[in-house]
Short mmCIF file of C-alpha atoms in Angstrom, two decimals:
data_model
loop_
_atom_site.label_atom_id
_atom_site.label_comp_id
_atom_site.label_asym_id
_atom_site.label_seq_id
_atom_site.Cartn_x
_atom_site.Cartn_y
_atom_site.Cartn_z
CA MET X 17 -63.78 -8.14 -14.42
CA LYS X 18 -66.31 -10.99 -14.51
CA ILE X 19 -67.09 -12.52 -17.88
CA TYR X 20 -69.05 -15.40 -19.35
CA LEU X 21 -67.25 -17.52 -21.95
CA ASP X 22 -69.50 -20.07 -23.63
CA GLY X 23 -68.01 -23.57 -23.50
CA ILE X 24 -70.64 -25.68 -25.19
CA PHE X 25 -68.13 -26.48 -27.97
CA TYR X 26 -65.55 -27.78 -25.49
CA LYS X 27 -63.66 -30.75 -26.98
CA GLY X 28 -64.78 -29.80 -30.48
CA ALA X 29 -62.16 -29.46 -33.22
CA GLY X 30 -61.37 -25.89 -34.32
CA ILE X 31 -63.86 -23.98 -32.15
CA GLY X 32 -63.18 -26.26 -29.20
CA ARG X 33 -59.44 -25.62 -29.45
CA TYR X 34 -60.10 -21.87 -29.73
CA TYR X 35 -62.29 -21.93 -26.61
CA GLU X 36 -59.83 -23.96 -24.52
CA ASN X 37 -56.95 -21.64 -25.35
CA LEU X 38 -58.94 -18.45 -24.71
CA LEU X 39 -60.31 -19.79 -21.42
CA ARG X 40 -56.87 -20.83 -20.21
CA GLU X 41 -55.19 -17.56 -21.18
CA LEU X 42 -57.90 -15.34 -19.67
CA GLY X 43 -57.85 -17.52 -16.57
CA ARG X 44 -54.09 -17.01 -16.23
CA ARG X 45 -54.72 -13.26 -16.37
CA LYS X 46 -57.06 -13.58 -13.36
CA PHE X 47 -60.37 -12.88 -15.07
CA TYR X 48 -63.29 -14.33 -13.14
CA ILE X 49 -64.98 -16.58 -15.71
CA TYR X 50 -68.28 -18.42 -15.79
CA THR X 51 -68.55 -21.05 -18.50
CA LEU X 52 -71.21 -23.57 -19.60
CA VAL X 53 -69.70 -26.99 -20.36
CA PRO X 54 -71.37 -30.27 -21.45
CA LEU X 55 -71.65 -32.58 -18.45
CA LYS X 56 -70.16 -35.52 -20.35
CA TYR X 57 -66.81 -33.69 -20.44
CA LYS X 58 -66.73 -32.88 -16.72
CA GLY X 59 -63.77 -35.18 -16.05
CA ASP X 60 -61.71 -33.71 -18.88
CA PHE X 61 -62.59 -30.17 -17.87
CA ASP X 62 -61.73 -30.72 -14.22
CA ASN X 63 -58.36 -32.23 -15.18
CA GLU X 64 -57.52 -29.20 -17.33
CA PHE X 65 -58.91 -26.31 -15.32
CA ASN X 66 -59.53 -27.36 -11.70
CA ALA X 67 -56.38 -25.59 -10.56
CA MET X 68 -57.82 -22.23 -11.68
CA SER X 69 -60.20 -21.21 -8.90
CA ASN X 70 -61.29 -18.13 -10.89
CA ILE X 71 -62.91 -20.37 -13.55
CA LYS X 72 -66.43 -21.40 -12.55
CA PRO X 73 -67.87 -24.15 -14.78
CA ILE X 74 -71.60 -24.76 -15.00
CA PHE X 75 -72.07 -28.33 -16.24
CA VAL X 76 -75.18 -28.93 -18.35
CA ASP X 77 -76.70 -32.14 -19.66
CA TYR X 78 -77.24 -30.89 -23.20
CA GLU X 79 -74.98 -30.22 -26.18
CA LYS X 80 -74.65 -27.59 -28.88
CA PHE X 81 -77.76 -26.63 -30.86
CA SER X 82 -80.01 -29.03 -28.92
CA LEU X 83 -83.67 -28.16 -28.28
CA LYS X 84 -83.10 -28.57 -24.56
CA GLY X 85 -80.17 -26.20 -24.76
CA ILE X 86 -82.25 -23.48 -26.45
CA PHE X 87 -84.45 -23.22 -23.34
CA TRP X 88 -81.94 -23.84 -20.55
CA ALA X 89 -79.09 -21.70 -21.88
CA HIS X 90 -81.41 -18.69 -22.04
CA LYS X 91 -82.51 -19.25 -18.44
CA ILE X 92 -78.98 -19.78 -17.08
CA LEU X 93 -77.55 -16.76 -18.91
CA ASN X 94 -80.35 -14.46 -17.75
CA ASN X 95 -79.58 -15.49 -14.17
CA LEU X 96 -75.89 -14.68 -14.74
CA LYS X 97 -76.62 -11.10 -15.79
CA ARG X 98 -76.44 -10.06 -12.15
CA GLU X 99 -72.89 -11.45 -11.91
CA VAL X 100 -71.33 -10.92 -15.32
CA ASP X 101 -70.00 -7.80 -17.06
CA LEU X 102 -70.01 -9.25 -20.57
CA PHE X 103 -70.81 -12.44 -22.48
CA CYS X 104 -68.39 -14.00 -24.98
CA PHE X 105 -69.60 -16.56 -27.51
CA PRO X 106 -67.01 -18.49 -29.57
CA HIS X 107 -69.78 -19.34 -32.06
CA ILE X 108 -73.27 -18.29 -33.14
CA ASN X 109 -75.21 -20.17 -30.44
CA ILE X 110 -76.45 -17.04 -28.66
CA PRO X 111 -79.96 -17.84 -27.34
CA ILE X 112 -82.49 -16.21 -29.66
CA PHE X 113 -84.19 -14.06 -27.01
CA PHE X 114 -81.09 -13.28 -24.95
CA GLU X 115 -79.88 -9.69 -24.73
CA GLY X 116 -76.69 -8.47 -23.09
CA GLN X 117 -73.21 -7.07 -23.60
CA ILE X 118 -71.95 -9.55 -26.19
CA ILE X 119 -68.74 -10.32 -28.04
CA LEU X 120 -69.20 -12.91 -30.80
CA THR X 121 -66.49 -14.78 -32.70
CA ILE X 122 -67.06 -15.79 -36.33
CA HIS X 123 -64.72 -18.53 -37.54
CA ASP X 124 -66.02 -19.12 -41.04
CA LEU X 125 -69.11 -18.70 -43.22
CA ARG X 126 -69.29 -22.13 -44.79
CA PRO X 127 -73.12 -22.39 -44.58
CA PHE X 128 -73.33 -19.51 -47.06
CA GLY X 129 -71.14 -21.20 -49.69
CA VAL X 130 -70.86 -24.28 -51.87
CA PHE X 131 -69.02 -26.44 -49.31
CA TRP X 132 -71.89 -26.75 -46.84
CA ASP X 133 -73.30 -30.28 -47.06
CA ARG X 134 -76.37 -30.15 -44.80
CA GLY X 135 -80.04 -30.28 -45.77
CA PHE X 136 -82.12 -27.27 -46.77
CA LEU X 137 -83.96 -26.84 -43.45
CA ARG X 138 -80.82 -27.06 -41.34
CA THR X 139 -79.03 -24.66 -43.67
CA GLU X 140 -81.78 -22.05 -43.32
CA VAL X 141 -81.81 -22.41 -39.53
CA VAL X 142 -78.02 -21.98 -39.34
CA LYS X 143 -78.15 -18.92 -41.62
CA TYR X 144 -80.82 -17.40 -39.38
CA LEU X 145 -78.68 -18.04 -36.29
CA TYR X 146 -75.70 -16.32 -37.92
CA LYS X 147 -77.74 -13.23 -38.74
CA SER X 148 -79.40 -13.15 -35.33
CA ALA X 149 -76.07 -13.48 -33.49
CA ILE X 150 -74.36 -10.83 -35.61
CA LYS X 151 -77.17 -8.34 -34.97
CA LYS X 152 -77.11 -8.99 -31.20
CA ALA X 153 -73.36 -8.65 -30.76
CA ASN X 154 -71.78 -5.39 -29.61
CA TYR X 155 -68.53 -6.46 -31.25
CA ILE X 156 -67.56 -9.32 -33.54
CA VAL X 157 -64.17 -10.99 -33.64
CA ALA X 158 -63.28 -12.21 -37.14
CA ILE X 159 -60.38 -14.65 -36.96
CA SER X 160 -58.88 -13.43 -40.25
CA HIS X 161 -59.19 -10.61 -42.75
CA SER X 162 -60.53 -13.18 -45.21
CA THR X 163 -63.39 -13.94 -42.83
CA LYS X 164 -64.04 -10.24 -42.28
CA ASP X 165 -64.23 -9.64 -46.04
CA GLU X 166 -66.73 -12.49 -46.41
CA MET X 167 -68.86 -11.09 -43.61
CA LEU X 168 -68.95 -7.62 -45.12
CA ASN X 169 -70.05 -9.15 -48.43
CA ILE X 170 -72.72 -11.50 -47.06
CA PHE X 171 -74.17 -9.22 -44.36
CA SER X 172 -73.84 -5.86 -46.09
CA GLU X 173 -77.49 -5.06 -45.27
CA ILE X 174 -76.81 -5.05 -41.50
CA ASN X 175 -76.31 -1.43 -40.46
CA GLY X 176 -72.94 -0.64 -38.91
CA ILE X 177 -71.49 -4.13 -39.34
CA ASP X 178 -68.16 -2.74 -40.53
CA LYS X 179 -67.74 -0.89 -37.21
CA LYS X 180 -68.53 -4.04 -35.19
CA ILE X 181 -65.86 -6.29 -36.69
CA HIS X 182 -62.37 -6.58 -35.22
CA VAL X 183 -59.82 -8.97 -36.72
CA ILE X 184 -57.97 -10.97 -34.05
CA TYR X 185 -56.03 -13.94 -35.32
CA ASN X 186 -56.27 -17.30 -33.60
CA SER X 187 -53.34 -18.19 -31.38
CA ILE X 188 -51.36 -21.39 -31.43
CA GLU X 189 -51.52 -22.96 -27.99
CA ASP X 190 -48.34 -22.63 -25.95
CA LYS X 191 -48.05 -26.40 -25.59
CA PHE X 192 -47.30 -26.64 -29.32
CA ILE X 193 -44.76 -23.82 -29.15
CA ASN X 194 -43.07 -25.17 -26.01
CA LYS X 195 -43.36 -28.83 -27.08
CA GLU X 196 -44.25 -29.68 -23.48
CA LEU X 197 -46.24 -32.82 -24.36
CA LEU X 198 -43.86 -34.08 -27.05
CA ASN X 199 -42.98 -37.76 -26.73
CA ARG X 200 -39.64 -38.36 -28.45
CA ASN X 201 -40.46 -42.03 -29.12
CA ARG X 202 -41.41 -41.96 -32.78
CA LEU X 203 -44.85 -43.49 -33.45
CA ILE X 204 -44.52 -43.93 -37.24
CA ARG X 205 -41.18 -45.43 -38.25
CA LYS X 206 -41.44 -44.97 -42.00
CA ARG X 207 -41.01 -41.70 -43.85
CA TYR X 208 -44.42 -40.01 -44.14
CA ILE X 209 -46.50 -37.13 -45.42
CA LEU X 210 -48.98 -35.89 -42.81
CA TYR X 211 -52.53 -34.54 -43.02
CA ILE X 212 -54.43 -33.62 -39.84
CA GLY X 213 -58.06 -32.58 -39.87
CA SER X 214 -61.57 -33.85 -40.51
CA ARG X 215 -62.73 -35.64 -43.65
CA LYS X 216 -65.42 -33.17 -44.65
CA LYS X 217 -65.96 -32.27 -48.29
CA HIS X 218 -64.12 -28.93 -48.17
CA LYS X 219 -61.00 -30.57 -46.71
CA ASN X 220 -60.27 -32.00 -50.19
CA LEU X 221 -58.85 -35.29 -48.94
CA GLU X 222 -59.91 -37.15 -52.06
CA ARG X 223 -57.56 -35.15 -54.29
CA LEU X 224 -54.75 -35.47 -51.76
CA ILE X 225 -55.09 -39.25 -51.84
CA TYR X 226 -55.04 -39.29 -55.65
CA ALA X 227 -51.96 -37.02 -55.63
CA PHE X 228 -50.29 -39.35 -53.14
CA LYS X 229 -51.08 -42.32 -55.39
CA ASP X 230 -49.31 -40.57 -58.27
CA LEU X 231 -46.25 -39.93 -56.10
CA GLN X 232 -45.48 -43.61 -55.65
CA THR X 233 -43.45 -43.90 -58.84
CA ASN X 234 -41.10 -41.11 -57.66
CA ILE X 235 -40.64 -41.44 -53.92
CA ARG X 236 -41.03 -43.98 -51.13
CA CYS X 237 -43.17 -42.76 -48.26
CA ILE X 238 -46.54 -43.31 -46.65
CA LEU X 239 -49.45 -40.97 -46.00
CA VAL X 240 -50.76 -40.47 -42.46
CA ILE X 241 -54.31 -39.09 -42.07
CA ALA X 242 -55.29 -38.18 -38.51
CA GLY X 243 -58.22 -36.33 -37.00
CA LYS X 244 -61.80 -36.42 -35.80
CA THR X 245 -64.07 -38.36 -38.11
CA GLU X 246 -67.73 -38.63 -39.03
CA ILE X 247 -68.82 -42.15 -39.91
CA GLU X 248 -70.03 -41.45 -43.44
CA LYS X 249 -66.91 -39.42 -44.34
CA LYS X 250 -64.68 -42.10 -42.80
CA ASN X 251 -66.30 -44.85 -44.87
CA PHE X 252 -65.89 -42.83 -48.08
CA ILE X 253 -62.16 -42.35 -47.49
CA ASP X 254 -61.77 -46.03 -46.54
CA ARG X 255 -63.42 -47.08 -49.80
CA LEU X 256 -61.22 -44.75 -51.85
CA ILE X 257 -58.04 -46.07 -50.22
CA GLN X 258 -59.16 -49.64 -50.94
CA LYS X 259 -60.12 -48.78 -54.52
CA LEU X 260 -56.64 -47.36 -55.19
CA ASN X 261 -54.89 -50.31 -53.49
CA LEU X 262 -53.28 -48.03 -50.91
CA ASN X 263 -54.15 -49.99 -47.76
CA GLU X 264 -50.48 -50.64 -47.01
CA LEU X 265 -49.43 -47.06 -47.72
CA VAL X 266 -52.06 -44.98 -45.87
CA VAL X 267 -52.29 -44.92 -42.07
CA LEU X 268 -55.59 -43.69 -40.58
CA ILE X 269 -55.61 -42.43 -36.99
CA ASP X 270 -58.99 -41.49 -35.52
CA ASN X 271 -59.41 -38.90 -32.76
CA PRO X 272 -55.74 -38.62 -31.74
CA SER X 273 -54.77 -37.06 -28.40
CA ASP X 274 -52.62 -33.94 -28.36
CA GLU X 275 -49.64 -36.08 -27.38
CA VAL X 276 -50.14 -38.23 -30.49
CA LEU X 277 -50.69 -35.15 -32.67
CA MET X 278 -47.44 -33.60 -31.53
CA ASN X 279 -45.51 -36.77 -32.24
CA LEU X 280 -47.03 -37.01 -35.71
CA TYR X 281 -46.26 -33.37 -36.49
CA TYR X 282 -42.70 -33.55 -35.19
CA TYR X 283 -41.58 -36.61 -37.15
CA ALA X 284 -43.38 -35.94 -40.45
CA ASP X 285 -41.31 -35.21 -43.54
CA LEU X 286 -43.93 -32.77 -44.77
CA PHE X 287 -47.34 -31.51 -43.67
CA VAL X 288 -49.90 -31.00 -46.46
CA PHE X 289 -53.22 -29.15 -46.07
CA PRO X 290 -55.23 -29.19 -49.31
CA SER X 291 -58.45 -27.44 -48.17
CA LEU X 292 -60.83 -25.81 -50.62
CA TYR X 293 -62.17 -23.51 -47.90
CA GLU X 294 -61.17 -22.54 -44.34
CA GLY X 295 -61.86 -19.73 -41.92
CA PHE X 296 -58.37 -20.09 -40.45
CA GLY X 297 -56.52 -23.41 -40.24
CA TYR X 298 -54.59 -24.42 -37.12
CA PRO X 299 -52.81 -27.56 -38.42
CA PRO X 300 -50.17 -26.05 -40.74
CA LEU X 301 -49.19 -23.57 -38.04
CA GLU X 302 -49.01 -26.33 -35.43
CA ALA X 303 -46.83 -28.38 -37.77
CA ILE X 304 -44.47 -25.44 -38.25
CA ALA X 305 -44.34 -24.84 -34.48
CA LEU X 306 -43.17 -28.46 -34.15
CA ASN X 307 -40.41 -27.98 -36.76
CA THR X 308 -42.09 -29.59 -39.77
CA ALA X 309 -42.35 -27.77 -43.10
CA ALA X 310 -45.88 -27.30 -44.44
CA ILE X 311 -47.44 -26.59 -47.81
CA THR X 312 -51.09 -25.78 -48.41
CA SER X 313 -53.61 -24.91 -51.05
CA ASN X 314 -53.41 -21.36 -52.35
CA ILE X 315 -56.85 -20.26 -51.11
CA PRO X 316 -57.16 -16.69 -49.72
CA ILE X 317 -56.94 -17.53 -46.03
CA PHE X 318 -53.69 -19.47 -46.42
CA ARG X 319 -52.13 -16.78 -48.58
CA GLU X 320 -53.03 -14.37 -45.78
CA ILE X 321 -51.69 -16.29 -42.79
CA LEU X 322 -48.87 -18.33 -44.38
CA GLY X 323 -47.74 -16.42 -47.46
CA ILE X 324 -47.60 -17.49 -51.09
CA GLU X 325 -44.55 -19.77 -50.84
CA ILE X 326 -46.27 -22.07 -48.34
CA ALA X 327 -49.77 -21.59 -49.80
CA CYS X 328 -48.49 -22.79 -53.13
CA PHE X 329 -50.71 -25.31 -54.95
CA ASN X 330 -54.00 -25.25 -56.80
CA PRO X 331 -56.33 -27.43 -54.67
CA TYR X 332 -58.39 -28.41 -57.71
CA SER X 333 -55.37 -29.79 -59.59
CA ILE X 334 -54.15 -33.22 -58.52
CA GLU X 335 -51.12 -32.77 -60.77
CA ASP X 336 -50.11 -29.44 -59.24
CA MET X 337 -50.56 -30.80 -55.73
CA ARG X 338 -48.46 -33.86 -56.59
CA ASP X 339 -45.69 -31.81 -58.20
CA LYS X 340 -45.45 -29.34 -55.30
CA ILE X 341 -45.31 -32.17 -52.74
CA LEU X 342 -42.65 -33.99 -54.74
CA ASN X 343 -40.57 -30.86 -55.18
CA VAL X 344 -40.44 -30.26 -51.41
CA LEU X 345 -39.87 -33.90 -50.46
CA LYS X 346 -36.89 -34.22 -52.83
CA ASN X 347 -35.27 -30.95 -51.79
CA ARG X 348 -34.04 -30.64 -48.19
CA GLU X 349 -33.01 -27.02 -48.70
CA LYS X 350 -36.52 -26.19 -49.91
CA ARG X 351 -38.04 -27.79 -46.79
CA ASP X 352 -35.67 -25.86 -44.55
CA ARG X 353 -36.49 -22.59 -46.29
CA LEU X 354 -40.25 -23.17 -46.03
CA LEU X 355 -39.87 -23.97 -42.34
CA LYS X 356 -37.88 -20.77 -41.81
CA ILE X 357 -40.57 -18.75 -43.59
CA GLY X 358 -43.26 -20.42 -41.50
CA LYS X 359 -41.44 -19.78 -38.23
CA LYS X 360 -41.38 -16.06 -39.01
CA ARG X 361 -45.17 -16.14 -39.48
CA LEU X 362 -45.81 -17.72 -36.07
CA VAL X 363 -45.28 -14.43 -34.26
CA TYR X 364 -48.67 -13.25 -35.58
CA PHE X 365 -50.45 -16.19 -33.95
CA SER X 366 -49.15 -16.07 -30.38
CA ASN X 367 -51.09 -15.59 -27.15
CA ARG X 368 -48.68 -12.83 -26.18
CA LYS X 369 -49.76 -10.82 -29.22
CA ASN X 370 -53.47 -11.65 -29.44
CA ILE X 371 -54.85 -12.02 -25.91
CA PRO X 372 -54.24 -8.30 -25.12
CA ARG X 373 -56.41 -7.51 -28.15
CA TYR X 374 -59.30 -9.39 -26.58
CA ILE X 375 -58.78 -7.55 -23.32
CA ASN X 376 -58.81 -4.20 -25.15
CA LEU X 377 -62.08 -5.21 -26.79
CA PHE X 378 -63.55 -6.11 -23.38
CA HIS X 379 -62.69 -2.64 -22.13
CA LYS X 380 -64.44 -1.03 -25.10
CA ILE X 381 -67.67 -2.50 -23.71
CA ILE X 382 -66.93 -2.21 -19.98
CA LYS X 383 -65.75 1.38 -19.72
#
């Protein structure tokens, strides 16, 4: 079977990680894959995938949602119709006038809620692209039941949408499970709480930092914040840390490599993920895969994928967040039990379980 897997989000955070894993796993199963990839990442892509001769990259000198990309992607994909059985898009960037056999993945619906922080015009454009992509797709992969429920609520006017949607959970990459890139030389020597992710509004970092400040009278540790950053969000967090006199107690690591991430996960005392909204959430599962207990906010998606003991605190309450963190840090047995619970959940997020579901979906289209 020959497929197209859109790679314009390669090296992005959540969607980029999803794409890389899906491309690698389908490549290992000998699918012949065409993929569009930004030219600036050619070196990275070649290093990762050159050994797979069945993966055929098409390098383009534009990036996601660019005006240039709107024209050229349509032209390139139309030319591929003669070669390709189906087209897979990890996000909503299906060219507006493109038609084909399409599988679309929806990761979250943040532009339709209160945590979207873009301007009015951009918001309306993104909403239009969501609706256009959903209508074009033969099938839609929702990465959680929470996401599916949101879609059915927001797009209830689209005929037959309930029959289009298939829930397939994201998979944790094998390198986290197998610990193949883990460097056993500890990067952070002090005891620490770990957060990994962006600094966007819905990530709720501000309350986490206030909760950490309140912890200082009860326990000695530092807070490590690592992830991809946007300049304005970075400056806001920097100012808050300075305002609270936490410069010596908070370590900021921008754009860490996977090797650094694994080291941070492995040696952390506790991973904390305080999000107000997510479509899925890789980091707590990656932490658990690397033998670190995690606790998260009790929003619907985390209750779904992690269970109520891990998804345990009210993300709007600094006091509840502080108390739950303190309770786990001071109780080794509690940490061990949470880790054991988390390990049992990992089976739902493995390539062995989820990749065959994609293949079954492919065969629903290519009969």
